[in-house]
Amino acid sequence: MTTEITAEISPPAADADAVLADLTGMLLTLLEEYGLDAAEIGRETTFHGDLELESIDLVTLSGALRERYGDRVNFADFIADLELDEIIELTIGQLVDHVVASLRATERS
Amino acid sequence: MAMIPTGAITTHAQTLPARTRPDEGGEPPVVVFVHGLLTDSLASYYFTLGPAFAAAGIDVVMYDLRGHGRSERPRGGYHIEAFVDDLVGLLDGLDERRPVHVVGNSFGGSIAAGLAAWHPERVATVAMIEAEPPVALWTRHMADGLSDAKRQLAREEAIGWIAAHHGAHTARLSRGASRILQTTTLAEDIPASRVIDDDLSGLTCPVLAIFGDESGLAAQVPDFEAKLPRCRTVVLPEQGHSVLVERTDETRELLLGWVREHSLAGAER
């Protein structure tokens, strides 16, 4: 009989700075061709106006979020609940807060 | 993100598995969403109908049309039969053997009808939102609209006017549309597409057609009802062409009801 050893893999930290760093990395990959600088991305940065992301870019970002956080963060549901105007005005900080809240909710459960 | 070879091009697709399975152990129904021309991509479904359908126990397939979103943009080959072939290639690439419920918005609805007419064995039902089937009259409508758009959007002052009157967001979409029109033969190819007979006898599966009463397309309702044996038409009051964007909730409920109704009937179609 073998003893199962389960490795303790630390989940992505539910802290805003770590999440912001994660998101910045994803956006740099997504916008690689534009030669964006990490310093240009902060909480107030808007996806649409500042980064000029199109909705199809948000689909790609959604895939990256799923890869990083699994089912605990549902970006499509988050976007689905917003009005078009709110999506256009969406900031990195709002998404960071949503991710942090989602991760904390699953930590508690 | 899945990039799937679909014949001559590579197609970007996103799938959402049904979140619940049928009790009796059968397979869930599958819905394929087809977006519209030029300013559109699978994102129109990804953030709206897609998640709701998966939650309702339906397998969901969304994809970018050739020239759009993350799919390949060849210079030529934009006849409707090429779009239909891409869709068949996608279903093959996904190993999808179930007859699909195909939902198309605007031009996507024309593709859905083309798929049903030319590959009836692949289709359970068709739902067309603000769309025309690919008949001869449709090619003339498309010829007029596309040549006009190609000419107008090439002018920088037209984009400026759009920015001033409809905002930066719409202006950017228009710029993207113009890029497709200027770098491909889409505006010339679509009017030269293969067509189905005017009597719509090619459409044998059940058809749901949703219109806004203020768009010219609702005028097709009597024709649909006279020619299609299994047809349901819905006209939303005080609504123009942007049914999917502006009446998302009603559209979702209509489509969910439609798919449920036609999948309960099982394989007998």
Coordinates of N, CA and C in Angstrom, one line a residue, chain B residues 66-230:
Chain B
R66 N -14.0 33.8 -41.1 CA -12.8 34.2 -41.9 C -12.7 35.7 -42.0
G67 N -11.5 36.2 -41.8 CA -11.3 37.7 -42.0 C -11.6 38.5 -40.7
H68 N -12.2 37.8 -39.7 CA -12.7 38.5 -38.5 C -12.0 37.9 -37.3
G69 N -12.0 38.8 -36.2 CA -11.5 38.3 -34.9 C -10.1 37.8 -35.0
R70 N -9.9 36.6 -34.5 CA -8.6 35.9 -34.5 C -8.4 34.9 -35.6
S71 N -9.5 34.7 -36.4 CA -9.3 33.8 -37.5 C -8.5 34.4 -38.6
E72 N -8.0 33.5 -39.5 CA -7.2 34.0 -40.6 C -7.9 34.9 -41.5
R73 N -7.2 35.9 -42.1 CA -7.8 36.8 -43.1 C -7.1 36.6 -44.4
P74 N -7.6 35.7 -45.2 CA -7.0 35.6 -46.6 C -7.5 36.8 -47.4
R75 N -6.8 37.0 -48.5 CA -7.1 38.2 -49.3 C -8.5 37.9 -50.0
G76 N -8.7 36.7 -50.5 CA -9.9 36.4 -51.2 C -10.7 35.2 -50.7
G77 N -11.8 34.9 -51.4 CA -12.5 33.7 -50.9 C -13.6 34.0 -49.9
Y78 N -14.4 35.1 -50.1 CA -15.4 35.5 -49.2 C -16.8 35.3 -49.7
H79 N -17.0 34.3 -50.6 CA -18.3 34.0 -51.0 C -19.0 33.2 -49.9
I80 N -20.3 33.3 -49.8 CA -21.0 32.6 -48.6 C -20.7 31.1 -48.6
E81 N -20.5 30.5 -49.7 CA -20.2 29.0 -49.7 C -18.9 28.8 -49.0
A82 N -17.9 29.7 -49.1 CA -16.6 29.5 -48.4 C -16.9 29.6 -46.8
F83 N -17.7 30.6 -46.4 CA -18.0 30.7 -45.0 C -18.7 29.4 -44.5
V84 N -19.6 28.9 -45.3 CA -20.3 27.6 -44.9 C -19.3 26.5 -44.9
D85 N -18.4 26.4 -45.9 CA -17.4 25.3 -45.8 C -16.5 25.5 -44.6
D86 N -16.2 26.7 -44.2 CA -15.4 26.9 -42.9 C -16.1 26.3 -41.8
L87 N -17.5 26.5 -41.7 CA -18.3 26.0 -40.6 C -18.3 24.5 -40.6
V88 N -18.5 23.9 -41.8 CA -18.5 22.4 -41.8 C -17.1 21.9 -41.4
G89 N -16.0 22.6 -41.9 CA -14.7 22.2 -41.5 C -14.5 22.3 -40.0
L90 N -15.1 23.3 -39.4 CA -15.0 23.5 -37.9 C -15.7 22.4 -37.2
L91 N -16.9 22.0 -37.6 CA -17.6 20.9 -37.0 C -16.8 19.6 -37.1
D92 N -16.2 19.4 -38.3 CA -15.4 18.2 -38.5 C -14.2 18.3 -37.6
G93 N -13.6 19.5 -37.5 CA -12.4 19.6 -36.7 C -12.7 19.4 -35.2
L94 N -13.9 19.7 -34.8 CA -14.3 19.5 -33.4 C -14.8 18.1 -33.2
D95 N -14.9 17.3 -34.3 CA -15.4 16.0 -34.3 C -16.9 16.0 -33.8
E96 N -17.6 17.0 -34.2 CA -19.0 17.2 -33.8 C -19.9 16.5 -34.8
R97 N -20.5 15.4 -34.4 CA -21.3 14.6 -35.3 C -22.8 14.8 -35.0
R98 N -23.2 15.5 -33.9 CA -24.6 15.8 -33.7 C -25.1 16.8 -34.7
P99 N -26.3 16.7 -35.1 CA -26.9 17.8 -35.9 C -27.0 19.0 -34.9
V100 N -26.5 20.2 -35.4 CA -26.4 21.4 -34.5 C -27.6 22.3 -34.7
H101 N -27.9 23.0 -33.6 CA -28.8 24.1 -33.6 C -27.9 25.3 -34.0
V102 N -28.1 25.9 -35.2 CA -27.2 26.9 -35.6 C -27.9 28.3 -35.5
V103 N -27.3 29.2 -34.7 CA -27.9 30.5 -34.5 C -27.0 31.5 -35.2
G104 N -27.6 32.4 -36.1 CA -26.8 33.3 -36.8 C -27.4 34.7 -36.7
N105 N -26.5 35.7 -36.4 CA -27.0 37.1 -36.3 C -26.6 37.8 -37.6
S106 N -27.6 38.5 -38.2 CA -27.4 39.2 -39.5 C -26.7 38.3 -40.5
F107 N -25.5 38.7 -41.0 CA -24.9 37.9 -42.0 C -24.7 36.4 -41.5
G108 N -24.5 36.3 -40.2 CA -24.3 35.0 -39.6 C -25.6 34.1 -39.8
G109 N -26.7 34.8 -39.9 CA -28.0 34.1 -40.1 C -28.1 33.6 -41.6
S110 N -27.5 34.3 -42.5 CA -27.4 33.9 -43.9 C -26.5 32.6 -44.0
I111 N -25.4 32.6 -43.2 CA -24.5 31.4 -43.2 C -25.3 30.2 -42.6
A112 N -26.0 30.5 -41.5 CA -26.8 29.4 -40.9 C -27.8 28.8 -41.9
A113 N -28.5 29.6 -42.7 CA -29.4 29.1 -43.7 C -28.7 28.4 -44.8
G114 N -27.5 28.9 -45.2 CA -26.7 28.2 -46.2 C -26.3 26.8 -45.7
L115 N -25.9 26.7 -44.5 CA -25.5 25.5 -43.9 C -26.6 24.5 -43.9
A116 N -27.8 25.0 -43.6 CA -29.0 24.1 -43.5 C -29.4 23.6 -44.9
A117 N -29.2 24.5 -45.9 CA -29.7 24.2 -47.3 C -28.7 23.2 -47.9
W118 N -27.4 23.5 -47.7 CA -26.4 22.7 -48.4 C -25.8 21.5 -47.7
H119 N -26.0 21.5 -46.4 CA -25.6 20.4 -45.5 C -26.7 20.0 -44.5
P120 N -27.9 19.7 -45.0 CA -29.0 19.5 -44.1 C -28.7 18.4 -43.0
E121 N -27.9 17.5 -43.3 CA -27.6 16.4 -42.3 C -26.8 16.9 -41.1
R122 N -26.2 18.1 -41.2 CA -25.5 18.7 -40.1 C -26.3 19.6 -39.1
V123 N -27.6 19.8 -39.6 CA -28.4 20.9 -38.9 C -29.6 20.3 -38.3
A124 N -29.9 20.6 -37.0 CA -31.1 20.3 -36.3 C -32.1 21.4 -36.6
T125 N -31.8 22.6 -36.2 CA -32.6 23.8 -36.5 C -31.8 25.0 -36.8
V126 N -32.4 26.0 -37.4 CA -31.8 27.2 -37.7 C -32.5 28.4 -37.0
A127 N -31.7 29.2 -36.4 CA -32.3 30.5 -35.8 C -31.6 31.7 -36.4
M128 N -32.4 32.5 -37.1 CA -31.8 33.7 -37.7 C -32.3 34.9 -37.0
I129 N -31.3 35.7 -36.6 CA -31.6 37.0 -35.9 C -31.3 38.1 -37.0
E130 N -32.4 38.9 -37.3 CA -32.2 40.0 -38.2 C -31.4 39.6 -39.5
A131 N -31.9 38.6 -40.1 CA -31.1 38.0 -41.3 C -32.0 37.7 -42.5
E132 N -31.3 37.6 -43.6 CA -31.9 37.1 -44.8 C -31.3 35.8 -45.2
P133 N -32.1 34.9 -45.7 CA -31.5 33.7 -46.3 C -30.8 34.1 -47.6
P134 N -29.7 33.3 -48.0 CA -28.9 33.7 -49.2 C -29.7 33.5 -50.5
V135 N -30.7 34.3 -50.8 CA -31.4 34.2 -52.0 C -30.9 35.3 -53.0
A136 N -31.3 35.3 -54.2 CA -30.8 36.3 -55.2 C -30.9 37.7 -54.7
L137 N -32.1 38.0 -54.1 CA -32.3 39.4 -53.7 C -31.3 39.8 -52.6
W138 N -31.0 38.9 -51.7 CA -30.0 39.1 -50.7 C -28.6 39.5 -51.3
T139 N -28.2 38.9 -52.4 CA -26.9 39.3 -53.0 C -27.0 40.7 -53.5
R140 N -28.2 41.2 -53.9 CA -28.2 42.6 -54.4 C -28.2 43.5 -53.2
H141 N -28.9 43.2 -52.1 CA -28.8 44.0 -50.9 C -27.4 44.1 -50.4
M142 N -26.7 43.0 -50.4 CA -25.3 43.0 -49.9 C -24.4 43.8 -50.9
A143 N -24.6 43.7 -52.2 CA -23.8 44.4 -53.1 C -23.9 45.9 -52.8
D144 N -25.1 46.4 -52.7 CA -25.3 47.8 -52.4 C -24.7 48.3 -51.1
G145 N -25.0 47.5 -50.1 CA -24.5 47.9 -48.7 C -22.9 47.9 -48.7
L146 N -22.4 46.8 -49.2 CA -20.9 46.6 -49.1 C -20.1 47.6 -50.0
S147 N -20.6 47.9 -51.2 CA -19.8 48.8 -52.0 C -19.9 50.2 -51.4
D148 N -21.0 50.5 -50.9 CA -21.2 51.8 -50.2 C -20.3 51.9 -49.0
A149 N -20.3 50.9 -48.1 CA -19.4 50.9 -46.9 C -18.0 51.0 -47.3
K150 N -17.6 50.2 -48.3 CA -16.2 50.2 -48.7 C -15.7 51.6 -49.2
R151 N -16.6 52.3 -49.9 CA -16.2 53.6 -50.5 C -16.2 54.6 -49.3
Q152 N -17.3 54.6 -48.5 CA -17.4 55.7 -47.5 C -16.3 55.5 -46.4
L153 N -16.1 54.3 -45.9 CA -15.2 54.1 -44.8 C -13.8 54.3 -45.2
A154 N -13.5 54.4 -46.5 CA -12.1 54.6 -46.9 C -11.7 56.1 -46.7
R155 N -12.7 56.9 -46.5 CA -12.5 58.4 -46.4 C -12.3 58.7 -44.9
E156 N -11.2 59.3 -44.6 CA -10.8 59.6 -43.2 C -11.9 60.5 -42.6
E157 N -12.4 61.5 -43.4 CA -13.4 62.4 -42.8 C -14.7 61.7 -42.5
A158 N -15.0 60.5 -43.1 CA -16.2 59.8 -42.7 C -16.0 59.1 -41.3
I159 N -14.8 58.7 -41.1 CA -14.4 58.1 -39.8 C -14.5 59.2 -38.7
G160 N -14.1 60.4 -39.1 CA -14.1 61.6 -38.2 C -15.6 61.9 -37.9
W161 N -16.4 61.9 -38.9 CA -17.9 62.1 -38.7 C -18.5 61.1 -37.7
I162 N -18.1 59.8 -37.9 CA -18.6 58.8 -37.1 C -18.2 59.0 -35.6
A163 N -16.9 59.4 -35.5 CA -16.4 59.7 -34.1 C -17.2 60.8 -33.4
A164 N -17.5 61.8 -34.2 CA -18.2 63.0 -33.7 C -19.6 62.7 -33.3
H165 N -20.3 61.8 -34.1 CA -21.7 61.6 -33.9 C -22.0 60.3 -33.2
H166 N -21.1 59.3 -33.2 CA -21.4 58.1 -32.6 C -20.3 57.6 -31.5
G167 N -19.3 58.5 -31.4 CA -18.3 58.2 -30.3 C -17.1 57.4 -30.9
A168 N -16.0 57.4 -30.0 CA -14.7 56.8 -30.4 C -14.8 55.3 -30.6
H169 N -15.7 54.7 -29.8 CA -15.8 53.3 -29.9 C -16.3 52.8 -31.3
T170 N -17.4 53.5 -31.7 CA -18.0 53.1 -33.0 C -17.0 53.5 -34.1
A171 N -16.3 54.6 -34.0 CA -15.3 55.0 -35.0 C -14.2 53.9 -35.1
R172 N -13.8 53.4 -34.0 CA -12.7 52.4 -34.0 C -13.3 51.1 -34.7
L173 N -14.5 50.7 -34.4 CA -15.1 49.6 -35.1 C -15.2 49.8 -36.6
S174 N -15.5 51.1 -37.0 CA -15.6 51.4 -38.4 C -14.2 51.3 -39.1
R175 N -13.2 51.7 -38.3 CA -11.9 51.6 -38.9 C -11.5 50.2 -39.1
G176 N -11.9 49.3 -38.2 CA -11.6 47.9 -38.3 C -12.4 47.3 -39.5
A177 N -13.6 47.7 -39.7 CA -14.4 47.3 -40.8 C -13.8 47.7 -42.1
S178 N -13.3 48.9 -42.1 CA -12.7 49.5 -43.3 C -11.4 48.6 -43.7
R179 N -10.6 48.3 -42.7 CA -9.4 47.5 -42.9 C -9.8 46.2 -43.6
I180 N -10.9 45.5 -43.2 CA -11.3 44.2 -43.9 C -11.6 44.5 -45.3
L181 N -12.4 45.6 -45.5 CA -13.0 45.9 -46.8 C -11.8 46.3 -47.8
Q182 N -10.8 47.0 -47.3 CA -9.8 47.5 -48.2 C -8.7 46.4 -48.5
T183 N -8.6 45.4 -47.6 CA -7.5 44.5 -47.8 C -7.9 43.1 -48.3
T184 N -9.3 43.0 -48.5 CA -9.8 41.7 -49.0 C -10.8 42.0 -50.1
T185 N -11.2 40.9 -50.8 CA -12.2 41.0 -51.8 C -13.6 40.7 -51.3
L186 N -13.8 40.8 -50.0 CA -15.1 40.5 -49.4 C -16.3 41.3 -50.0
A187 N -16.1 42.6 -50.3 CA -17.2 43.4 -50.8 C -17.6 42.9 -52.2
E188 N -16.6 42.4 -52.9 CA -16.9 41.9 -54.3 C -17.4 40.4 -54.3
D189 N -16.9 39.6 -53.3 CA -17.2 38.2 -53.3 C -18.6 37.9 -52.8
I190 N -19.0 38.6 -51.7 CA -20.3 38.2 -51.1 C -21.5 38.4 -52.2
P191 N -21.5 39.5 -52.9 CA -22.6 39.6 -53.9 C -22.5 38.6 -55.0
A192 N -21.4 37.9 -55.2 CA -21.2 36.9 -56.2 C -21.4 35.5 -55.6
S193 N -22.0 35.4 -54.4 CA -22.2 34.1 -53.7 C -23.1 33.2 -54.4
R194 N -23.0 31.9 -54.0 CA -24.0 30.9 -54.4 C -25.3 31.3 -53.7
V195 N -26.4 31.0 -54.3 CA -27.7 31.3 -53.7 C -28.6 30.1 -53.6
I196 N -29.6 30.2 -52.7 CA -30.6 29.1 -52.6 C -31.8 29.6 -53.4
D197 N -32.7 28.7 -53.8 CA -33.9 29.0 -54.6 C -34.8 30.0 -53.8
D198 N -35.4 30.9 -54.6 CA -36.3 31.9 -54.0 C -37.5 31.3 -53.2
D199 N -37.9 30.1 -53.6 CA -39.0 29.4 -52.9 C -38.6 28.8 -51.5
L200 N -37.3 29.0 -51.2 CA -36.8 28.5 -49.8 C -37.0 27.0 -49.6
S201 N -37.3 26.3 -50.7 CA -37.5 24.8 -50.6 C -36.3 24.1 -50.0
G202 N -35.1 24.8 -50.1 CA -33.9 24.2 -49.6 C -33.8 24.1 -48.1
L203 N -34.7 24.9 -47.5 CA -34.7 24.9 -46.0 C -35.7 24.0 -45.5
T204 N -35.3 22.8 -45.1 CA -36.3 21.8 -44.6 C -36.4 21.7 -43.1
C205 N -35.4 22.2 -42.4 CA -35.4 22.0 -40.9 C -36.3 23.1 -40.3
P206 N -36.6 23.0 -39.0 CA -37.4 24.1 -38.4 C -36.5 25.4 -38.4
V207 N -37.2 26.5 -38.6 CA -36.5 27.8 -38.7 C -37.2 28.8 -37.7
L208 N -36.4 29.4 -36.9 CA -36.9 30.5 -36.0 C -36.3 31.8 -36.6
A209 N -37.1 32.8 -36.8 CA -36.6 34.1 -37.4 C -37.0 35.2 -36.4
I210 N -36.0 36.0 -35.9 CA -36.3 37.1 -35.0 C -36.0 38.4 -35.7
F211 N -36.9 39.3 -35.6 CA -36.6 40.6 -36.3 C -36.9 41.8 -35.3
G212 N -36.4 43.0 -35.6 CA -36.9 44.2 -35.0 C -37.8 44.8 -36.0
D213 N -38.9 45.4 -35.5 CA -40.0 45.9 -36.4 C -39.5 47.1 -37.2
E214 N -38.4 47.8 -36.7 CA -38.0 49.0 -37.4 C -36.9 48.8 -38.4
S215 N -36.4 47.6 -38.5 CA -35.5 47.2 -39.5 C -36.3 46.8 -40.7
G216 N -35.8 47.0 -41.9 CA -36.5 46.6 -43.1 C -36.7 45.1 -43.2
L217 N -35.9 44.3 -42.5 CA -35.9 42.9 -42.7 C -37.1 42.2 -42.3
A218 N -37.9 42.8 -41.3 CA -39.1 42.2 -40.8 C -40.2 42.0 -41.9
A219 N -40.0 42.7 -43.1 CA -40.9 42.6 -44.2 C -40.9 41.2 -44.8
Q220 N -39.9 40.4 -44.4 CA -39.8 39.0 -44.9 C -40.8 38.1 -44.2
V221 N -41.4 38.5 -43.1 CA -42.2 37.6 -42.3 C -43.3 36.8 -43.1
P222 N -44.1 37.5 -43.9 CA -45.1 36.8 -44.6 C -44.5 35.8 -45.6
D223 N -43.4 36.1 -46.2 CA -42.7 35.2 -47.1 C -42.3 34.0 -46.4
F224 N -41.6 34.2 -45.3 CA -41.1 33.0 -44.5 C -42.3 32.1 -44.1
E225 N -43.4 32.7 -43.6 CA -44.5 31.9 -43.2 C -45.2 31.2 -44.3
A226 N -45.2 31.8 -45.5 CA -45.8 31.1 -46.6 C -44.9 30.0 -47.2
K227 N -43.6 30.2 -47.1 CA -42.7 29.2 -47.8 C -42.1 28.2 -46.9
L228 N -42.0 28.5 -45.7 CA -41.3 27.5 -44.8 C -42.3 26.7 -44.0
P229 N -42.3 25.4 -44.1 CA -43.3 24.6 -43.5 C -43.2 24.6 -42.0
R230 N -42.0 24.6 -41.4 CA -41.8 24.6 -40.0 C -41.0 25.9 -39.6

